Amino acid sequence: MTDVWFYHLETRTLEQVLPLLLERARARGWRAVVQAGSPERVAALDQLLWTYDETSFLPHGTLADGAPETQPVYLTDGPDNPNKAAIRLFVDGAAVAPVLATEDAGYDRAVLMFDGRDDDAVAAARRQWSALKEAGHVVSYWQQTDSGGWEKRA
């Protein structure tokens, strides 16, 4: 079973946090998949990862770029994992359970990121927490601190 970490964003936005988490995953030698809620959001995240830092960029791609199996970070709005990622990040309400239910999911970790200032996002995350826990996944809850770090709460 895949460990599932819930990241409750409170002081920083997804756009501020996602590149940092992907950099950490890459530093561990992990390939990553980011699953967004729509093709438009995939396009926005694609642009973000090219421009979030003036001095660097995060190598990544989408299906439109071709050769998805070679991408260290792959952005999608579907359940695909062509780059054999070790970590999958779910954003914008993307559903975790259907992806992890596949026999060949094989992720070391899944991360669901949700905006704590959005009541609907919080409610959806709670529903996903319950479903994943019931399915036997090890789930943990990480809350953003005032300084932008993370503290494990459950």
PDB file of C-alpha atoms in Angstrom:
ATOM      1  CA  MET A   1       0.000   0.000   0.000  1.00  0.00           C
ATOM      2  CA  THR A   2       1.127   3.505  -0.796  1.00  0.00           C
ATOM      3  CA  ASP A   3       1.677   6.019   2.001  1.00  0.00           C
ATOM      4  CA  VAL A   4      -0.591   9.015   1.431  1.00  0.00           C
ATOM      5  CA  TRP A   5       0.356  12.400   2.847  1.00  0.00           C
ATOM      6  CA  PHE A   6      -2.226  15.174   3.049  1.00  0.00           C
ATOM      7  CA  TYR A   7      -0.683  18.658   2.782  1.00  0.00           C
ATOM      8  CA  HIS A   8      -2.969  21.346   4.180  1.00  0.00           C
ATOM      9  CA  LEU A   9      -1.946  24.645   2.578  1.00  0.00           C
ATOM     10  CA  GLU A  10      -2.634  27.628   4.800  1.00  0.00           C
ATOM     11  CA  THR A  11       0.085  30.274   4.521  1.00  0.00           C
ATOM     12  CA  ARG A  12       1.429  29.652   1.020  1.00  0.00           C
ATOM     13  CA  THR A  13      -0.261  28.835  -2.253  1.00  0.00           C
ATOM     14  CA  LEU A  14       0.053  25.696  -4.320  1.00  0.00           C
ATOM     15  CA  GLU A  15       2.070  27.689  -6.851  1.00  0.00           C
ATOM     16  CA  GLN A  16       4.594  28.578  -4.142  1.00  0.00           C
ATOM     17  CA  VAL A  17       4.812  25.102  -2.602  1.00  0.00           C
ATOM     18  CA  LEU A  18       4.581  22.668  -5.526  1.00  0.00           C
ATOM     19  CA  PRO A  19       7.935  23.545  -7.146  1.00  0.00           C
ATOM     20  CA  LEU A  20       9.706  23.164  -3.789  1.00  0.00           C
ATOM     21  CA  LEU A  21       8.190  19.737  -3.158  1.00  0.00           C
ATOM     22  CA  LEU A  22       9.120  18.627  -6.666  1.00  0.00           C
ATOM     23  CA  GLU A  23      12.688  19.843  -6.130  1.00  0.00           C
ATOM     24  CA  ARG A  24      12.859  17.756  -2.945  1.00  0.00           C
ATOM     25  CA  ALA A  25      11.536  14.705  -4.749  1.00  0.00           C
ATOM     26  CA  ARG A  26      14.114  15.163  -7.511  1.00  0.00           C
ATOM     27  CA  ALA A  27      16.880  15.561  -4.902  1.00  0.00           C
ATOM     28  CA  ARG A  28      15.890  12.104  -3.613  1.00  0.00           C
ATOM     29  CA  GLY A  29      16.263  10.737  -7.140  1.00  0.00           C
ATOM     30  CA  TRP A  30      12.521  10.256  -7.523  1.00  0.00           C
ATOM     31  CA  ARG A  31      10.563  10.797 -10.691  1.00  0.00           C
ATOM     32  CA  ALA A  32       7.243  12.527 -10.050  1.00  0.00           C
ATOM     33  CA  VAL A  33       3.774  12.806 -11.534  1.00  0.00           C
ATOM     34  CA  VAL A  34       1.554  15.778 -10.789  1.00  0.00           C
ATOM     35  CA  GLN A  35      -2.132  15.140 -11.420  1.00  0.00           C
ATOM     36  CA  ALA A  36      -4.244  18.263 -11.801  1.00  0.00           C
ATOM     37  CA  GLY A  37      -8.003  18.629 -12.123  1.00  0.00           C
ATOM     38  CA  SER A  38      -8.166  19.732 -15.777  1.00  0.00           C
ATOM     39  CA  PRO A  39      -6.109  20.130 -18.965  1.00  0.00           C
ATOM     40  CA  GLU A  40      -6.163  23.900 -18.427  1.00  0.00           C
ATOM     41  CA  ARG A  41      -4.639  23.497 -14.992  1.00  0.00           C
ATOM     42  CA  VAL A  42      -1.961  21.181 -16.411  1.00  0.00           C
ATOM     43  CA  ALA A  43      -1.057  23.941 -18.887  1.00  0.00           C
ATOM     44  CA  ALA A  44      -0.876  26.520 -16.075  1.00  0.00           C
ATOM     45  CA  LEU A  45       1.363  24.271 -13.951  1.00  0.00           C
ATOM     46  CA  ASP A  46       3.539  23.577 -16.998  1.00  0.00           C
ATOM     47  CA  GLN A  47       4.113  27.321 -17.370  1.00  0.00           C
ATOM     48  CA  LEU A  48       4.715  27.718 -13.631  1.00  0.00           C
ATOM     49  CA  LEU A  49       7.485  25.110 -13.538  1.00  0.00           C
ATOM     50  CA  TRP A  50       9.356  26.923 -16.326  1.00  0.00           C
ATOM     51  CA  THR A  51       9.110  30.347 -14.680  1.00  0.00           C
ATOM     52  CA  TYR A  52       8.830  30.010 -10.875  1.00  0.00           C
ATOM     53  CA  ASP A  53      12.532  30.817 -10.341  1.00  0.00           C
ATOM     54  CA  GLU A  54      14.544  33.303 -12.405  1.00  0.00           C
ATOM     55  CA  THR A  55      17.759  31.307 -11.960  1.00  0.00           C
ATOM     56  CA  SER A  56      16.538  27.807 -12.723  1.00  0.00           C
ATOM     57  CA  PHE A  57      13.697  25.644 -13.944  1.00  0.00           C
ATOM     58  CA  LEU A  58      12.348  22.249 -13.079  1.00  0.00           C
ATOM     59  CA  PRO A  59      12.674  19.778 -15.972  1.00  0.00           C
ATOM     60  CA  HIS A  60       9.235  18.432 -16.749  1.00  0.00           C
ATOM     61  CA  GLY A  61       6.800  17.688 -19.514  1.00  0.00           C
ATOM     62  CA  THR A  62       3.278  16.817 -20.537  1.00  0.00           C
ATOM     63  CA  LEU A  63       1.779  14.456 -23.083  1.00  0.00           C
ATOM     64  CA  ALA A  64       1.934  17.299 -25.622  1.00  0.00           C
ATOM     65  CA  ASP A  65       5.728  17.435 -25.268  1.00  0.00           C
ATOM     66  CA  GLY A  66       6.173  13.822 -26.350  1.00  0.00           C
ATOM     67  CA  ALA A  67       8.357  11.089 -24.844  1.00  0.00           C
ATOM     68  CA  PRO A  68       6.573  11.193 -21.468  1.00  0.00           C
ATOM     69  CA  GLU A  69       8.567   8.184 -20.263  1.00  0.00           C
ATOM     70  CA  THR A  70      11.717  10.350 -20.225  1.00  0.00           C
ATOM     71  CA  GLN A  71      10.303  13.190 -18.133  1.00  0.00           C
ATOM     72  CA  PRO A  72      11.613  13.519 -14.557  1.00  0.00           C
ATOM     73  CA  VAL A  73       8.366  15.328 -13.688  1.00  0.00           C
ATOM     74  CA  TYR A  74       5.242  14.548 -15.680  1.00  0.00           C
ATOM     75  CA  LEU A  75       2.105  16.712 -15.552  1.00  0.00           C
ATOM     76  CA  THR A  76      -1.271  15.164 -16.331  1.00  0.00           C
ATOM     77  CA  ASP A  77      -4.977  15.320 -15.628  1.00  0.00           C
ATOM     78  CA  GLY A  78      -5.377  11.553 -15.913  1.00  0.00           C
ATOM     79  CA  PRO A  79      -4.263   8.377 -14.137  1.00  0.00           C
ATOM     80  CA  ASP A  80      -1.222   7.735 -16.353  1.00  0.00           C
ATOM     81  CA  ASN A  81       2.302   7.152 -15.022  1.00  0.00           C
ATOM     82  CA  PRO A  82       4.474   6.861 -18.130  1.00  0.00           C
ATOM     83  CA  ASN A  83       7.676   7.963 -16.375  1.00  0.00           C
ATOM     84  CA  LYS A  84       7.417   5.260 -13.664  1.00  0.00           C
ATOM     85  CA  ALA A  85       7.246   7.888 -10.923  1.00  0.00           C
ATOM     86  CA  ALA A  86       7.937   7.085  -7.277  1.00  0.00           C
ATOM     87  CA  ILE A  87       5.790   9.962  -6.034  1.00  0.00           C
ATOM     88  CA  ARG A  88       2.479  11.306  -7.264  1.00  0.00           C
ATOM     89  CA  LEU A  89       1.109  14.678  -6.218  1.00  0.00           C
ATOM     90  CA  PHE A  90      -2.623  15.326  -6.501  1.00  0.00           C
ATOM     91  CA  VAL A  91      -3.768  18.935  -6.786  1.00  0.00           C
ATOM     92  CA  ASP A  92      -7.003  20.796  -7.532  1.00  0.00           C
ATOM     93  CA  GLY A  93      -9.203  18.054  -6.106  1.00  0.00           C
ATOM     94  CA  ALA A  94      -7.805  15.225  -8.251  1.00  0.00           C
ATOM     95  CA  ALA A  95      -9.029  11.893  -6.849  1.00  0.00           C
ATOM     96  CA  VAL A  96      -6.367   9.737  -5.203  1.00  0.00           C
ATOM     97  CA  ALA A  97      -8.194   6.426  -4.637  1.00  0.00           C
ATOM     98  CA  PRO A  98      -8.857   5.482  -8.298  1.00  0.00           C
ATOM     99  CA  VAL A  99      -5.183   5.909  -9.183  1.00  0.00           C
ATOM    100  CA  LEU A 100      -3.886   3.967  -6.185  1.00  0.00           C
ATOM    101  CA  ALA A 101      -6.429   1.193  -6.729  1.00  0.00           C
ATOM    102  CA  THR A 102      -4.716   0.087  -9.939  1.00  0.00           C
ATOM    103  CA  GLU A 103      -2.541  -2.989  -9.566  1.00  0.00           C
ATOM    104  CA  ASP A 104       0.569  -1.370 -10.977  1.00  0.00           C
ATOM    105  CA  ALA A 105       0.373   1.967  -9.134  1.00  0.00           C
ATOM    106  CA  GLY A 106       3.701   1.248  -7.391  1.00  0.00           C
ATOM    107  CA  TYR A 107       4.222   4.675  -5.820  1.00  0.00           C
ATOM    108  CA  ASP A 108       6.396   5.098  -2.739  1.00  0.00           C
ATOM    109  CA  ARG A 109       4.301   8.075  -1.752  1.00  0.00           C
ATOM    110  CA  ALA A 110       1.210   9.974  -2.803  1.00  0.00           C
ATOM    111  CA  VAL A 111       0.646  13.572  -1.732  1.00  0.00           C
ATOM    112  CA  LEU A 112      -2.724  15.283  -1.804  1.00  0.00           C
ATOM    113  CA  MET A 113      -2.389  19.047  -1.549  1.00  0.00           C
ATOM    114  CA  PHE A 114      -5.423  21.130  -0.641  1.00  0.00           C
ATOM    115  CA  ASP A 115      -6.157  24.754   0.124  1.00  0.00           C
ATOM    116  CA  GLY A 116      -7.184  25.197   3.757  1.00  0.00           C
ATOM    117  CA  ARG A 117      -8.890  28.487   2.918  1.00  0.00           C
ATOM    118  CA  ASP A 118     -11.365  26.713   0.624  1.00  0.00           C
ATOM    119  CA  ASP A 119     -14.147  24.953   2.581  1.00  0.00           C
ATOM    120  CA  ASP A 120     -15.033  22.720  -0.390  1.00  0.00           C
ATOM    121  CA  ALA A 121     -11.404  21.626  -0.783  1.00  0.00           C
ATOM    122  CA  VAL A 122     -11.159  20.825   2.930  1.00  0.00           C
ATOM    123  CA  ALA A 123     -14.378  18.781   2.822  1.00  0.00           C
ATOM    124  CA  ALA A 124     -13.187  16.896  -0.266  1.00  0.00           C
ATOM    125  CA  ALA A 125      -9.842  16.144   1.414  1.00  0.00           C
ATOM    126  CA  ARG A 126     -11.664  14.772   4.467  1.00  0.00           C
ATOM    127  CA  ARG A 127     -13.713  12.464   2.254  1.00  0.00           C
ATOM    128  CA  GLN A 128     -10.572  11.243   0.503  1.00  0.00           C
ATOM    129  CA  TRP A 129      -8.841  10.712   3.870  1.00  0.00           C
ATOM    130  CA  SER A 130     -11.694   8.483   5.084  1.00  0.00           C
ATOM    131  CA  ALA A 131     -11.855   6.463   1.855  1.00  0.00           C
ATOM    132  CA  LEU A 132      -8.093   5.899   1.693  1.00  0.00           C
ATOM    133  CA  LYS A 133      -7.839   4.947   5.363  1.00  0.00           C
ATOM    134  CA  GLU A 134     -10.701   2.496   4.926  1.00  0.00           C
ATOM    135  CA  ALA A 135      -8.927   1.002   1.901  1.00  0.00           C
ATOM    136  CA  GLY A 136      -5.896   0.264   4.099  1.00  0.00           C
ATOM    137  CA  HIS A 137      -3.505   3.034   3.078  1.00  0.00           C
ATOM    138  CA  VAL A 138      -1.248   4.633   5.664  1.00  0.00           C
ATOM    139  CA  VAL A 139      -2.393   8.252   5.745  1.00  0.00           C
ATOM    140  CA  SER A 140      -0.789  11.200   7.484  1.00  0.00           C
ATOM    141  CA  TYR A 141      -1.783  14.820   7.798  1.00  0.00           C
ATOM    142  CA  TRP A 142       0.717  17.652   7.453  1.00  0.00           C
ATOM    143  CA  GLN A 143      -0.271  21.215   8.298  1.00  0.00           C
ATOM    144  CA  GLN A 144       1.592  24.241   7.021  1.00  0.00           C
ATOM    145  CA  THR A 145       3.220  26.342   9.756  1.00  0.00           C
ATOM    146  CA  ASP A 146       3.331  30.137   9.881  1.00  0.00           C
ATOM    147  CA  SER A 147       6.909  30.012   8.574  1.00  0.00           C
ATOM    148  CA  GLY A 148       5.839  27.887   5.593  1.00  0.00           C
ATOM    149  CA  GLY A 149       7.281  24.604   6.847  1.00  0.00           C
ATOM    150  CA  TRP A 150       5.290  21.472   7.596  1.00  0.00           C
ATOM    151  CA  GLU A 151       4.263  19.873  10.866  1.00  0.00           C
ATOM    152  CA  LYS A 152       2.856  16.363  11.063  1.00  0.00           C
ATOM    153  CA  ARG A 153      -0.441  16.471  12.946  1.00  0.00           C
ATOM    154  CA  ALA A 154      -1.850  12.986  12.398  1.00  0.00           C
TER     155      ALA A 154
END
